[in-house]
């Protein structure tokens, strides 16, 4: 039987989300998930045909004109920000597609089972592990791992979400992390290959090549498939910032879709607002209207 609660701002069960995504694939269409930091972004992402909307705390920074990496910093309570965006901006606007909540699983102040109950009660259909420590490396990553803020907390969050019948779509950066997420029960895995390039606040030099992105993405897929064969794989980040880029990854890996945050929400706004403003600046003004403003 269909879920009687599905509809505007209401959640889907994990099984229903998975069935929706598999139905998309059966039609020969890619799965597109998009980050939304505002209600108007969510409204028009849905109209564009996205399959999922994901709420990140970084969306608030991104739509305020700052780099998405701000979402990894101590500039606010990541869990509270994501919940607030969902409650007051996105969930009341979205008509039909599932909305996913970004969860900062390594926050030591949260009892994760308790927090996920609140996420589910709010009307989210699933969870995503953002902010994520999978994209932190080097000495700082080692410090996090050794001081109780390990990426293992993210794996544990996904396992709890699975028990709670919440769909999970997660970021990983290595085959080992992909394998651990598969073991935890993740439904969809996003191969994160770096911060998105381009635009006014995208990175320029700290990024891999497209060939590197292909290699890294497929290695992540292979890592997860050692555990399970039923996972949906998507790409994200680095040089993958346009439909053509995402198509290239799909053509050269076993990815079946793309997750866009900066590449959809931010780059779309930057270009369209710039171009539209330029057009407004070309509208004519009658010479007669200018006479009162000319020096005599």
CSV table of C-alpha atoms in Angstrom, one decimal:
chain,number,residue,atom,x,y,z
A,1,UNK,CA,0.0,0.0,0.0
A,2,UNK,CA,1.2,3.6,-0.6
A,3,UNK,CA,2.4,5.6,2.3
A,4,UNK,CA,-0.6,7.8,3.4
A,5,UNK,CA,1.8,10.4,4.8
A,6,UNK,CA,3.7,11.1,1.6
A,7,UNK,CA,3.1,14.5,0.1
A,8,UNK,CA,4.1,18.1,0.7
A,9,UNK,CA,6.8,18.2,3.3
A,10,UNK,CA,6.1,14.7,4.5
A,11,UNK,CA,8.6,11.8,4.6
A,12,UNK,CA,9.1,8.6,2.7
A,13,UNK,CA,10.2,5.3,4.1
A,14,UNK,CA,13.6,4.0,3.2
A,15,UNK,CA,12.1,1.3,1.0
A,16,UNK,CA,10.0,4.0,-0.8
A,17,UNK,CA,13.0,6.2,-1.5
A,18,UNK,CA,15.0,3.2,-2.9
A,19,UNK,CA,12.1,2.1,-5.1
A,20,UNK,CA,11.8,5.7,-6.5
A,21,UNK,CA,15.5,5.8,-7.4
A,22,UNK,CA,15.4,2.3,-8.9
A,23,UNK,CA,12.4,3.3,-11.0
A,24,UNK,CA,14.3,6.3,-12.3
A,25,UNK,CA,17.2,4.0,-13.3
A,26,UNK,CA,14.8,1.6,-15.0
A,27,UNK,CA,13.6,4.4,-17.2
A,28,UNK,CA,17.2,4.9,-18.3
A,29,UNK,CA,17.5,8.2,-16.5
A,30,UNK,CA,20.3,9.3,-14.1
A,31,UNK,CA,19.8,10.0,-10.5
A,32,UNK,CA,20.3,13.6,-9.6
A,33,UNK,CA,20.5,14.8,-6.0
A,34,UNK,CA,21.0,18.5,-5.3
A,35,UNK,CA,21.9,20.5,-2.2
A,36,UNK,CA,19.5,23.3,-1.3
A,37,UNK,CA,20.4,26.1,1.1
A,38,UNK,CA,17.2,28.1,0.7
A,39,UNK,CA,13.5,27.4,0.0
A,40,UNK,CA,13.6,29.0,-3.5
A,41,UNK,CA,16.6,26.8,-4.4
A,42,UNK,CA,14.6,23.7,-3.4
A,43,UNK,CA,11.5,24.8,-5.2
A,44,UNK,CA,13.2,25.2,-8.6
A,45,UNK,CA,15.6,22.2,-8.1
A,46,UNK,CA,12.4,20.1,-7.8
A,47,UNK,CA,10.9,21.7,-10.8
A,48,UNK,CA,14.0,20.8,-12.7
A,49,UNK,CA,13.4,17.2,-12.0
A,50,UNK,CA,15.9,16.3,-9.3
A,51,UNK,CA,15.3,13.0,-7.5
A,52,UNK,CA,16.5,14.1,-4.1
A,53,UNK,CA,17.2,17.3,-2.2
A,54,UNK,CA,19.9,17.3,0.4
A,55,UNK,CA,20.1,19.9,3.2
A,56,UNK,CA,23.6,20.8,4.3
A,57,UNK,CA,24.7,23.4,6.8
A,58,UNK,CA,27.2,24.5,4.1
A,59,UNK,CA,24.2,25.5,2.0
A,60,UNK,CA,23.6,28.5,4.3
A,61,UNK,CA,27.2,29.6,3.9
A,62,UNK,CA,27.2,29.0,0.1
A,63,UNK,CA,24.0,31.0,-0.5
A,64,UNK,CA,25.5,33.8,1.7
A,65,UNK,CA,28.4,34.1,-0.7
A,66,UNK,CA,30.9,32.0,1.2
A,67,UNK,CA,32.8,28.9,0.3
A,68,UNK,CA,31.1,25.6,1.1
A,69,UNK,CA,34.1,24.5,3.2
A,70,UNK,CA,32.8,27.0,5.8
A,71,UNK,CA,30.4,24.1,6.6
A,72,UNK,CA,33.4,22.1,8.0
A,73,UNK,CA,34.5,24.9,10.3
A,74,UNK,CA,33.3,25.9,13.8
A,75,UNK,CA,31.1,28.7,12.5
A,76,UNK,CA,27.9,27.3,14.0
A,77,UNK,CA,26.0,24.2,15.0
A,78,UNK,CA,26.0,22.1,11.8
A,79,UNK,CA,23.2,19.9,13.0
A,80,UNK,CA,21.0,22.7,14.2
A,81,UNK,CA,21.6,24.7,11.0
A,82,UNK,CA,20.6,21.8,8.7
A,83,UNK,CA,17.5,21.2,10.8
A,84,UNK,CA,16.5,24.8,10.7
A,85,UNK,CA,16.9,25.1,6.9
A,86,UNK,CA,14.7,22.0,6.6
A,87,UNK,CA,12.0,23.0,9.0
A,88,UNK,CA,11.5,26.6,8.0
A,89,UNK,CA,12.6,26.8,4.4
A,90,UNK,CA,12.8,23.6,2.4
A,91,UNK,CA,10.3,21.1,3.8
A,92,UNK,CA,7.4,23.6,3.6
A,93,UNK,CA,8.2,24.3,0.0
A,94,UNK,CA,9.0,20.9,-1.6
A,95,UNK,CA,6.0,19.3,-3.1
A,96,UNK,CA,6.9,15.7,-3.7
A,97,UNK,CA,10.5,14.5,-3.8
A,98,UNK,CA,12.3,13.1,-0.7
A,99,UNK,CA,14.4,15.6,1.4
A,100,UNK,CA,17.6,14.3,3.1
A,101,UNK,CA,19.1,15.9,6.2
A,102,UNK,CA,22.9,16.5,6.5
A,103,UNK,CA,24.0,15.1,9.9
A,104,UNK,CA,27.3,16.0,11.6
A,105,UNK,CA,27.7,12.5,13.1
A,106,UNK,CA,31.0,13.3,14.9
A,107,UNK,CA,29.5,16.0,17.0
A,108,UNK,CA,30.4,14.8,20.5
A,109,UNK,CA,27.5,16.6,22.1
A,110,UNK,CA,24.8,14.6,20.3
A,111,UNK,CA,23.3,11.3,21.3
A,112,UNK,CA,23.0,10.2,17.7
A,113,UNK,CA,20.1,7.9,18.1
A,114,UNK,CA,18.2,10.7,19.8
A,115,UNK,CA,19.1,13.2,17.1
A,116,UNK,CA,18.1,10.9,14.3
A,117,UNK,CA,14.7,10.5,15.9
A,118,UNK,CA,14.3,14.2,15.7
A,119,UNK,CA,15.5,14.3,12.1
A,120,UNK,CA,12.9,11.6,11.2
A,121,UNK,CA,10.2,13.3,13.3
A,122,UNK,CA,10.8,16.6,11.4
A,123,UNK,CA,9.8,14.9,8.1
A,124,UNK,CA,13.2,14.1,6.5
A,125,UNK,CA,13.3,10.9,4.4
A,126,UNK,CA,16.9,10.1,5.0
A,127,UNK,CA,20.3,11.3,6.1
A,128,UNK,CA,23.6,12.3,4.7
A,129,UNK,CA,27.0,12.5,6.5
A,130,UNK,CA,27.8,16.2,6.2
A,131,UNK,CA,29.9,17.8,7.6
A,132,UNK,CA,32.1,14.7,6.9
A,133,UNK,CA,35.6,13.9,8.1
A,134,UNK,CA,36.1,11.7,5.1
A,135,UNK,CA,37.3,14.7,3.2
A,136,UNK,CA,39.8,15.8,5.9
A,137,UNK,CA,43.2,14.3,5.5
A,138,UNK,CA,46.8,14.7,6.8
A,139,UNK,CA,47.8,15.5,10.4
A,140,UNK,CA,44.5,17.0,11.3
A,141,UNK,CA,42.6,13.9,10.2
A,142,UNK,CA,44.9,11.8,12.5
A,143,UNK,CA,44.2,14.1,15.4
A,144,UNK,CA,40.5,13.8,14.9
A,145,UNK,CA,40.7,10.0,14.7
A,146,UNK,CA,42.7,9.8,17.9
A,147,UNK,CA,40.6,12.2,19.9
A,148,UNK,CA,37.1,10.7,19.7
A,149,UNK,CA,35.9,12.4,16.5
A,150,UNK,CA,36.7,9.6,14.2
A,151,UNK,CA,35.0,9.0,10.8
A,152,UNK,CA,33.8,5.7,12.5
A,153,UNK,CA,31.1,7.9,14.1
A,154,UNK,CA,29.8,8.5,10.6
A,155,UNK,CA,29.6,4.8,9.9
A,156,UNK,CA,27.8,4.3,13.2
A,157,UNK,CA,25.3,7.0,12.4
A,158,UNK,CA,24.4,5.3,9.1
A,159,UNK,CA,24.0,1.9,10.9
A,160,UNK,CA,21.5,3.6,13.3
A,161,UNK,CA,19.7,5.3,10.5
A,162,UNK,CA,19.3,1.9,8.8
A,163,UNK,CA,17.7,0.5,11.9
A,164,UNK,CA,15.3,3.6,12.0
A,165,UNK,CA,14.2,3.0,8.4
A,166,UNK,CA,15.9,6.2,7.2
A,167,UNK,CA,17.4,6.2,3.7
A,168,UNK,CA,21.1,7.0,3.7
A,169,UNK,CA,23.2,8.6,1.0
A,170,UNK,CA,26.7,9.2,2.1
A,171,UNK,CA,30.0,10.8,1.1
A,172,UNK,CA,33.2,8.8,1.1
A,173,UNK,CA,36.7,9.6,-0.3
A,174,UNK,CA,38.4,6.2,-0.3
A,175,UNK,CA,37.6,2.6,-1.1
A,176,UNK,CA,38.1,1.7,2.6
A,177,UNK,CA,35.5,4.2,3.7
A,178,UNK,CA,33.2,3.0,0.9
A,179,UNK,CA,33.5,-0.6,2.2
A,180,UNK,CA,32.8,0.5,5.8
A,181,UNK,CA,29.7,2.5,4.7
A,182,UNK,CA,28.5,-0.6,2.7
A,183,UNK,CA,28.9,-2.7,5.9
A,184,UNK,CA,26.9,-0.1,7.8
A,185,UNK,CA,24.0,-0.3,5.4
A,186,UNK,CA,24.3,2.8,3.2
A,187,UNK,CA,21.8,2.8,0.4
A,188,UNK,CA,23.7,5.2,-1.9
A,189,UNK,CA,27.4,6.2,-1.9
A,190,UNK,CA,28.8,9.4,-3.3
A,191,UNK,CA,32.3,9.4,-4.5
A,192,UNK,CA,33.6,12.7,-3.2
A,193,UNK,CA,36.7,13.7,-5.3
A,194,UNK,CA,37.3,17.2,-3.8
A,195,UNK,CA,35.9,20.7,-3.4
A,196,UNK,CA,34.1,21.9,-6.6
A,197,UNK,CA,36.1,24.1,-8.9
A,198,UNK,CA,34.9,27.2,-10.6
A,199,UNK,CA,32.7,30.2,-10.0
A,200,UNK,CA,33.5,33.0,-7.7
A,201,UNK,CA,34.4,31.0,-4.6
A,202,UNK,CA,35.3,27.5,-6.0
A,203,UNK,CA,38.8,26.2,-5.7
A,204,UNK,CA,41.3,26.7,-8.5
A,205,UNK,CA,44.4,24.7,-7.9
A,206,UNK,CA,43.6,22.1,-5.1
A,207,UNK,CA,41.8,19.7,-7.4
A,208,UNK,CA,42.3,16.4,-9.3
A,209,UNK,CA,42.1,16.0,-13.0
A,210,UNK,CA,39.1,14.4,-14.7
A,211,UNK,CA,41.1,11.2,-15.3
A,212,UNK,CA,42.0,11.1,-11.6
A,213,UNK,CA,38.3,11.6,-10.8
A,214,UNK,CA,37.4,8.6,-12.9
A,215,UNK,CA,40.0,6.4,-11.2
A,216,UNK,CA,39.1,7.5,-7.7
A,217,UNK,CA,35.4,7.1,-8.3
A,218,UNK,CA,35.7,3.6,-9.7
A,219,UNK,CA,38.0,2.6,-6.9
A,220,UNK,CA,35.4,3.7,-4.4
A,221,UNK,CA,32.7,1.8,-6.2
A,222,UNK,CA,34.9,-1.3,-6.2
A,223,UNK,CA,35.6,-1.0,-2.5
A,224,UNK,CA,31.9,-0.9,-1.6
A,225,UNK,CA,31.0,-3.8,-4.0
A,226,UNK,CA,33.3,-6.1,-2.0
A,227,UNK,CA,30.5,-6.0,0.6
A,228,UNK,CA,27.2,-5.5,-1.3
A,229,UNK,CA,26.0,-5.2,-4.9
A,230,UNK,CA,22.8,-3.3,-4.3
A,231,UNK,CA,24.3,0.1,-3.6
A,232,UNK,CA,23.6,3.1,-5.9
A,233,UNK,CA,26.7,5.1,-6.8
A,234,UNK,CA,26.9,8.8,-7.5
A,235,UNK,CA,29.8,11.3,-8.2
A,236,UNK,CA,30.5,14.7,-6.7
A,237,UNK,CA,33.0,17.5,-6.5
A,238,UNK,CA,36.4,18.4,-7.9
A,239,UNK,CA,36.4,18.9,-11.7
A,240,UNK,CA,32.9,17.4,-11.9
A,241,UNK,CA,31.0,20.6,-12.1
A,242,UNK,CA,28.8,20.6,-15.2
A,243,UNK,CA,26.3,18.2,-16.9
A,244,UNK,CA,29.0,17.3,-19.4
A,245,UNK,CA,31.5,16.5,-16.6
A,246,UNK,CA,29.0,14.3,-14.8
A,247,UNK,CA,28.2,12.5,-18.1
A,248,UNK,CA,31.9,11.8,-18.6
A,249,UNK,CA,32.1,10.2,-15.2
A,250,UNK,CA,29.0,8.1,-15.8
A,251,UNK,CA,30.4,6.9,-19.2
A,252,UNK,CA,33.7,5.9,-17.7
A,253,UNK,CA,32.6,4.4,-14.3
A,254,UNK,CA,29.7,2.5,-12.8
A,255,UNK,CA,28.2,5.7,-11.4
A,256,UNK,CA,24.5,6.2,-12.3
A,257,UNK,CA,24.2,9.8,-11.3
A,258,UNK,CA,25.5,13.0,-9.7
A,259,UNK,CA,25.2,15.0,-6.6
A,260,UNK,CA,25.4,18.8,-7.1
A,261,UNK,CA,25.6,21.4,-4.4
A,262,UNK,CA,27.9,24.3,-5.5
A,263,UNK,CA,27.7,23.0,-9.1
A,264,UNK,CA,24.0,23.3,-9.1
A,265,UNK,CA,22.8,25.8,-6.5
A,266,UNK,CA,25.7,28.3,-6.4
A,267,UNK,CA,27.0,28.2,-10.0
A,268,UNK,CA,23.4,28.4,-11.3
A,269,UNK,CA,22.7,31.5,-9.3
A,270,UNK,CA,26.0,33.2,-10.0
A,271,UNK,CA,25.7,33.0,-13.8
A,272,UNK,CA,21.9,33.6,-14.1
A,273,UNK,CA,22.0,36.7,-11.8
A,274,UNK,CA,25.0,38.1,-13.4
A,275,UNK,CA,23.6,37.7,-16.9
A,276,UNK,CA,20.1,39.0,-16.0
A,277,UNK,CA,21.6,42.0,-14.2
A,278,UNK,CA,23.7,42.8,-17.3
A,279,UNK,CA,20.6,42.6,-19.5
A,280,UNK,CA,18.7,45.0,-17.2
A,281,UNK,CA,21.6,47.4,-17.5
A,282,UNK,CA,21.1,47.6,-21.2
A,283,UNK,CA,17.5,48.8,-21.1
A,284,UNK,CA,17.0,52.1,-22.8
A,285,UNK,CA,16.2,55.4,-21.1
A,286,UNK,CA,14.4,58.2,-23.0
A,287,UNK,CA,16.5,61.3,-23.4
A,288,UNK,CA,13.6,63.4,-22.3
A,289,UNK,CA,13.6,61.6,-18.9
A,290,UNK,CA,17.3,62.5,-18.4
A,291,UNK,CA,16.9,66.2,-18.9
A,292,UNK,CA,16.2,67.1,-15.2
A,293,UNK,CA,19.5,65.3,-14.2
A,294,UNK,CA,21.8,67.0,-16.7
A,295,UNK,CA,23.9,70.0,-15.5
A,296,UNK,CA,22.7,73.3,-16.8
